[in-house]
């Protein structure tokens, strides 16, 4: 691809760069500023959610009650899940989308810049509200991040109302962000940038945005039904009034399963840019990657009841959801095959982004295998609500989403900051994260298969050894992320100046602009050959 960049002012009052001071960030409509704010916010939430996880692992370091009350332990598991899913992973990918999509498609900015600003600033408000529940009478939400009724309706602390409102705010923010992504990709591509020429990251985000618009209103619906049950005398989830707690699970997981793909698809896209760059050859099977992404998105809507095999759904339903769930492995397998084929006979180098991307492929595949085990309905009767499930989804989300975010951050940091990060420190961060992550989550498979239940602050003596290993791994992984913060700040403050294209094999329009990327880019659209 070749690109012509024109940075003349064109009569825009802000063309010469950002305003000064705090108001630049409060009022900005610039996609790079907003992307940066999303990324910093996400990292702060990652540390907060991680600190909740540290409390959980400290309590589980030994059998017996160590440091917190059981009620507070439940608040920690709940808040850890909510903050990590809605506060760390999703805003990180929205930040990457804001920064990179306009650069990748040759757009001057996002299509709806003021809405972009609003959708970001809803998030600090939502999470202030969510975290403040911990300081309210009765404590914060204590019913798990899936907030199953009737636990979350009949027995909830008073603060549940604030939790519901916080969820609404996050949902509004997500929907606006998704509308913006779709409007941008469909309307602001540079001349010659056809849909099938877009980088895979843009494709995965386009499909993710449609998923968000489809399922966020469902989440809003289920928390509103909760609110009505708690305060307005309805009985959606109360059997005494003719309702059904299983209805909650159906509605929640109809949102919840596409949600886990919302958290993983942008990582698929980022890795599909990173692996070709460090293999120095084009992505193998681009078209099949696009179709596989679409297939995953479609299938994500028809597998939700695999979370509910034990509630007593009809056996025909169990069979349908079992086979549909296994079917998702096919397009995912296509992706893994294509990533491996891209590396095959490439001129590989192993810089930090590539290390995270390769770890992503390997560990995500392990998470996928344990997912296939959980998809088998009769086997799931044994696995359900044990630590095996915790092991499975942390093997999907930590190497999947989090490693995908780290890979992207290292890959694009030179473009964002104009400096190279310290490669030695980056590799150290990778290896400590990799070892800590596997130490933390692999033993959970064993204790889960041995029957250790989830969401408990105390456990039988037989599980003690693996839990101690798990906790040490978790502390290692957690502490390592403070080190990542140091690497990023060191990169921003200085470091070798980055060229426009710091990676040999990197392709795409984002590498045609200088590093750091100017405040305004592509005000005259580039020509895509």
Short mmCIF file of C-alpha atoms in Angstrom, two decimals, residues 220-446:
data_model
loop_
_atom_site.label_atom_id
_atom_site.label_comp_id
_atom_site.label_asym_id
_atom_site.label_seq_id
_atom_site.Cartn_x
_atom_site.Cartn_y
_atom_site.Cartn_z
CA UNK A 220 -29.86 -3.77 30.13
CA UNK A 221 -33.11 -5.74 30.02
CA UNK A 222 -32.00 -8.38 32.50
CA UNK A 223 -30.69 -5.88 35.06
CA UNK A 224 -33.88 -3.84 34.66
CA UNK A 225 -35.94 -6.97 35.39
CA UNK A 226 -33.78 -7.44 38.49
CA UNK A 227 -34.49 -3.85 39.52
CA UNK A 228 -38.24 -4.38 39.06
CA UNK A 229 -38.14 -7.57 41.13
CA UNK A 230 -36.25 -5.84 43.94
CA UNK A 231 -38.15 -2.55 44.14
CA UNK A 232 -41.40 -2.74 42.21
CA UNK A 233 -43.00 -6.02 43.23
CA UNK A 234 -42.66 -7.91 39.96
CA UNK A 235 -41.83 -11.62 39.94
CA UNK A 236 -39.75 -12.19 36.81
CA UNK A 237 -37.33 -14.42 38.71
CA UNK A 238 -39.39 -15.35 41.76
CA UNK A 239 -41.15 -18.73 41.65
CA UNK A 240 -43.48 -17.62 44.46
CA UNK A 241 -45.00 -15.04 42.12
CA UNK A 242 -45.08 -17.27 39.05
CA UNK A 243 -41.64 -16.32 37.75
CA UNK A 244 -38.61 -18.52 37.17
CA UNK A 245 -34.98 -18.07 38.22
CA UNK A 246 -33.97 -20.03 35.12
CA UNK A 247 -35.37 -17.20 33.00
CA UNK A 248 -32.64 -15.01 34.46
CA UNK A 249 -30.00 -17.46 33.30
CA UNK A 250 -31.44 -17.65 29.79
CA UNK A 251 -31.56 -13.87 29.36
CA UNK A 252 -28.21 -13.28 31.05
CA UNK A 253 -26.31 -15.88 29.05
CA UNK A 254 -27.92 -14.77 25.80
CA UNK A 255 -25.95 -11.61 26.50
CA UNK A 256 -23.06 -13.33 28.28
CA UNK A 257 -21.92 -15.70 25.60
CA UNK A 258 -21.63 -13.18 22.75
CA UNK A 259 -19.93 -10.99 25.39
CA UNK A 260 -17.01 -13.41 25.75
CA UNK A 261 -16.53 -13.25 21.97
CA UNK A 262 -16.71 -9.44 22.16
CA UNK A 263 -13.73 -9.72 24.50
CA UNK A 264 -11.76 -12.08 22.26
CA UNK A 265 -12.47 -11.10 18.61
CA UNK A 266 -10.47 -7.83 18.68
CA UNK A 267 -7.53 -9.83 20.08
CA UNK A 268 -7.88 -12.22 17.12
CA UNK A 269 -7.65 -9.18 14.84
CA UNK A 270 -4.61 -7.70 16.56
CA UNK A 271 -2.76 -11.01 16.55
CA UNK A 272 -3.60 -11.34 12.84
CA UNK A 273 -1.64 -8.12 12.27
CA UNK A 274 1.24 -8.95 14.61
CA UNK A 275 2.06 -12.51 13.50
CA UNK A 276 2.47 -11.57 9.79
CA UNK A 277 4.66 -8.59 10.78
CA UNK A 278 7.18 -10.74 12.67
CA UNK A 279 6.93 -13.64 10.22
CA UNK A 280 7.64 -11.18 7.39
CA UNK A 281 5.01 -12.66 5.11
CA UNK A 282 1.35 -11.86 4.48
CA UNK A 283 -1.37 -13.39 6.63
CA UNK A 284 -2.25 -16.87 5.38
CA UNK A 285 -5.92 -17.25 4.42
CA UNK A 286 -7.16 -13.67 4.86
CA UNK A 287 -10.59 -14.36 3.34
CA UNK A 288 -11.14 -17.45 5.47
CA UNK A 289 -10.22 -15.37 8.53
CA UNK A 290 -12.96 -12.86 7.73
CA UNK A 291 -15.55 -15.60 7.21
CA UNK A 292 -14.39 -17.45 10.33
CA UNK A 293 -14.88 -14.27 12.37
CA UNK A 294 -18.40 -13.93 11.01
CA UNK A 295 -19.11 -17.60 11.74
CA UNK A 296 -17.91 -17.26 15.34
CA UNK A 297 -20.12 -14.19 15.79
CA UNK A 298 -23.17 -16.00 14.40
CA UNK A 299 -22.59 -19.17 16.44
CA UNK A 300 -22.07 -17.15 19.63
CA UNK A 301 -25.81 -16.46 19.64
CA UNK A 302 -26.89 -20.10 19.64
CA UNK A 303 -24.73 -21.63 22.36
CA UNK A 304 -25.79 -19.77 25.51
CA UNK A 305 -27.44 -22.69 27.32
CA UNK A 306 -24.14 -24.58 27.61
CA UNK A 307 -23.78 -22.54 30.81
CA UNK A 308 -27.02 -24.14 32.01
CA UNK A 309 -26.71 -27.89 31.38
CA UNK A 310 -27.39 -28.58 35.06
CA UNK A 311 -30.63 -26.58 35.43
CA UNK A 312 -32.76 -29.30 33.87
CA UNK A 313 -33.36 -28.20 30.27
CA UNK A 314 -34.86 -30.87 27.95
CA UNK A 315 -32.36 -33.37 26.60
CA UNK A 316 -33.02 -32.24 23.00
CA UNK A 317 -31.99 -28.74 24.06
CA UNK A 318 -28.87 -30.08 25.74
CA UNK A 319 -27.92 -31.93 22.55
CA UNK A 320 -28.49 -28.87 20.38
CA UNK A 321 -26.41 -26.59 22.60
CA UNK A 322 -23.73 -29.23 23.01
CA UNK A 323 -23.23 -29.64 19.25
CA UNK A 324 -23.53 -25.91 18.53
CA UNK A 325 -20.84 -25.23 21.13
CA UNK A 326 -18.54 -27.82 19.59
CA UNK A 327 -19.15 -26.25 16.19
CA UNK A 328 -17.56 -22.98 17.36
CA UNK A 329 -14.28 -24.90 17.54
CA UNK A 330 -14.30 -25.16 13.71
CA UNK A 331 -13.94 -21.44 12.76
CA UNK A 332 -11.64 -20.97 15.76
CA UNK A 333 -9.53 -23.87 14.51
CA UNK A 334 -9.41 -22.22 11.08
CA UNK A 335 -7.92 -19.14 12.73
CA UNK A 336 -5.31 -21.09 14.69
CA UNK A 337 -4.39 -23.03 11.54
CA UNK A 338 -3.98 -19.76 9.62
CA UNK A 339 -1.78 -18.19 12.31
CA UNK A 340 0.47 -21.24 12.40
CA UNK A 341 0.58 -21.34 8.58
CA UNK A 342 1.53 -17.66 8.54
CA UNK A 343 4.55 -18.44 10.73
CA UNK A 344 5.40 -21.53 8.68
CA UNK A 345 8.64 -20.89 6.73
CA UNK A 346 8.54 -17.20 7.67
CA UNK A 347 11.64 -15.24 8.68
CA UNK A 348 10.64 -15.12 12.32
CA UNK A 349 12.03 -12.80 14.95
CA UNK A 350 10.79 -12.88 18.51
CA UNK A 351 10.29 -9.35 19.74
CA UNK A 352 7.92 -8.84 22.66
CA UNK A 353 4.72 -8.42 20.57
CA UNK A 354 5.46 -11.70 18.77
CA UNK A 355 6.15 -13.52 22.06
CA UNK A 356 2.79 -12.42 23.43
CA UNK A 357 1.10 -13.34 20.13
CA UNK A 358 2.61 -16.85 20.09
CA UNK A 359 1.74 -17.38 23.76
CA UNK A 360 -1.75 -16.19 22.84
CA UNK A 361 -2.11 -18.87 20.15
CA UNK A 362 -0.77 -21.72 22.31
CA UNK A 363 -2.51 -20.90 25.60
CA UNK A 364 -5.77 -19.83 23.97
CA UNK A 365 -5.82 -23.24 22.26
CA UNK A 366 -5.45 -24.94 25.66
CA UNK A 367 -8.38 -22.86 26.91
CA UNK A 368 -10.32 -23.93 23.84
CA UNK A 369 -9.70 -27.61 24.57
CA UNK A 370 -10.98 -27.36 28.14
CA UNK A 371 -13.96 -25.50 26.66
CA UNK A 372 -14.68 -28.49 24.42
CA UNK A 373 -14.60 -30.70 27.52
CA UNK A 374 -17.11 -28.41 29.24
CA UNK A 375 -19.33 -28.49 26.15
CA UNK A 376 -20.02 -32.21 26.66
CA UNK A 377 -23.28 -32.11 28.59
CA UNK A 378 -22.92 -35.28 30.69
CA UNK A 379 -19.32 -34.41 31.58
CA UNK A 380 -20.34 -30.86 32.43
CA UNK A 381 -22.54 -32.22 35.22
CA UNK A 382 -19.24 -33.01 36.95
CA UNK A 383 -17.28 -29.93 35.86
CA UNK A 384 -19.99 -27.35 36.48
CA UNK A 385 -19.22 -24.83 39.25
CA UNK A 386 -15.83 -26.37 39.99
CA UNK A 387 -12.45 -24.73 39.60
CA UNK A 388 -12.16 -26.49 36.23
CA UNK A 389 -14.52 -23.85 34.82
CA UNK A 390 -12.42 -21.09 36.42
CA UNK A 391 -9.31 -22.62 34.84
CA UNK A 392 -11.04 -22.77 31.46
CA UNK A 393 -12.20 -19.20 31.22
CA UNK A 394 -9.01 -17.76 32.67
CA UNK A 395 -7.07 -19.72 30.05
CA UNK A 396 -9.29 -18.10 27.44
CA UNK A 397 -9.37 -14.57 28.84
CA UNK A 398 -5.89 -14.05 30.27
CA UNK A 399 -3.84 -15.35 27.32
CA UNK A 400 -6.69 -14.45 24.96
CA UNK A 401 -7.77 -10.95 25.85
CA UNK A 402 -4.99 -9.75 28.18
CA UNK A 403 -2.03 -11.14 26.21
CA UNK A 404 -3.70 -9.83 23.04
CA UNK A 405 -3.82 -6.37 24.64
CA UNK A 406 -0.16 -6.61 25.75
CA UNK A 407 0.90 -7.74 22.27
CA UNK A 408 -0.98 -4.80 20.71
CA UNK A 409 0.44 -2.34 23.23
CA UNK A 410 4.05 -3.36 22.54
CA UNK A 411 3.37 -3.50 18.79
CA UNK A 412 1.90 0.01 18.54
CA UNK A 413 3.71 1.79 21.41
CA UNK A 414 6.39 3.09 19.01
CA UNK A 415 3.63 4.56 16.83
CA UNK A 416 1.86 6.11 19.82
CA UNK A 417 4.86 7.50 21.69
CA UNK A 418 7.52 7.96 19.03
CA UNK A 419 9.92 5.94 21.19
CA UNK A 420 10.94 2.31 21.24
CA UNK A 421 10.23 0.48 24.49
CA UNK A 422 13.09 -1.38 26.21
CA UNK A 423 13.14 -4.77 24.46
CA UNK A 424 14.95 -6.57 27.29
CA UNK A 425 12.46 -5.34 29.88
CA UNK A 426 9.59 -6.20 27.54
CA UNK A 427 10.82 -9.79 27.19
CA UNK A 428 11.24 -10.00 30.96
CA UNK A 429 7.66 -8.79 31.38
CA UNK A 430 6.52 -11.45 28.93
CA UNK A 431 8.32 -14.35 30.62
CA UNK A 432 7.23 -13.37 34.13
CA UNK A 433 3.64 -12.97 32.91
CA UNK A 434 3.77 -16.26 31.03
CA UNK A 435 5.17 -18.23 33.98
CA UNK A 436 2.93 -16.50 36.54
CA UNK A 437 -0.18 -17.03 34.43
CA UNK A 438 0.44 -20.75 33.95
CA UNK A 439 1.35 -21.21 37.60
CA UNK A 440 -1.82 -19.44 38.64
CA UNK A 441 -4.31 -21.18 36.38
CA UNK A 442 -2.97 -24.59 35.39
CA UNK A 443 -3.32 -26.12 38.89
CA UNK A 444 -6.97 -25.04 38.86
CA UNK A 445 -7.65 -27.76 36.28
CA UNK A 446 -6.46 -30.36 38.78
#
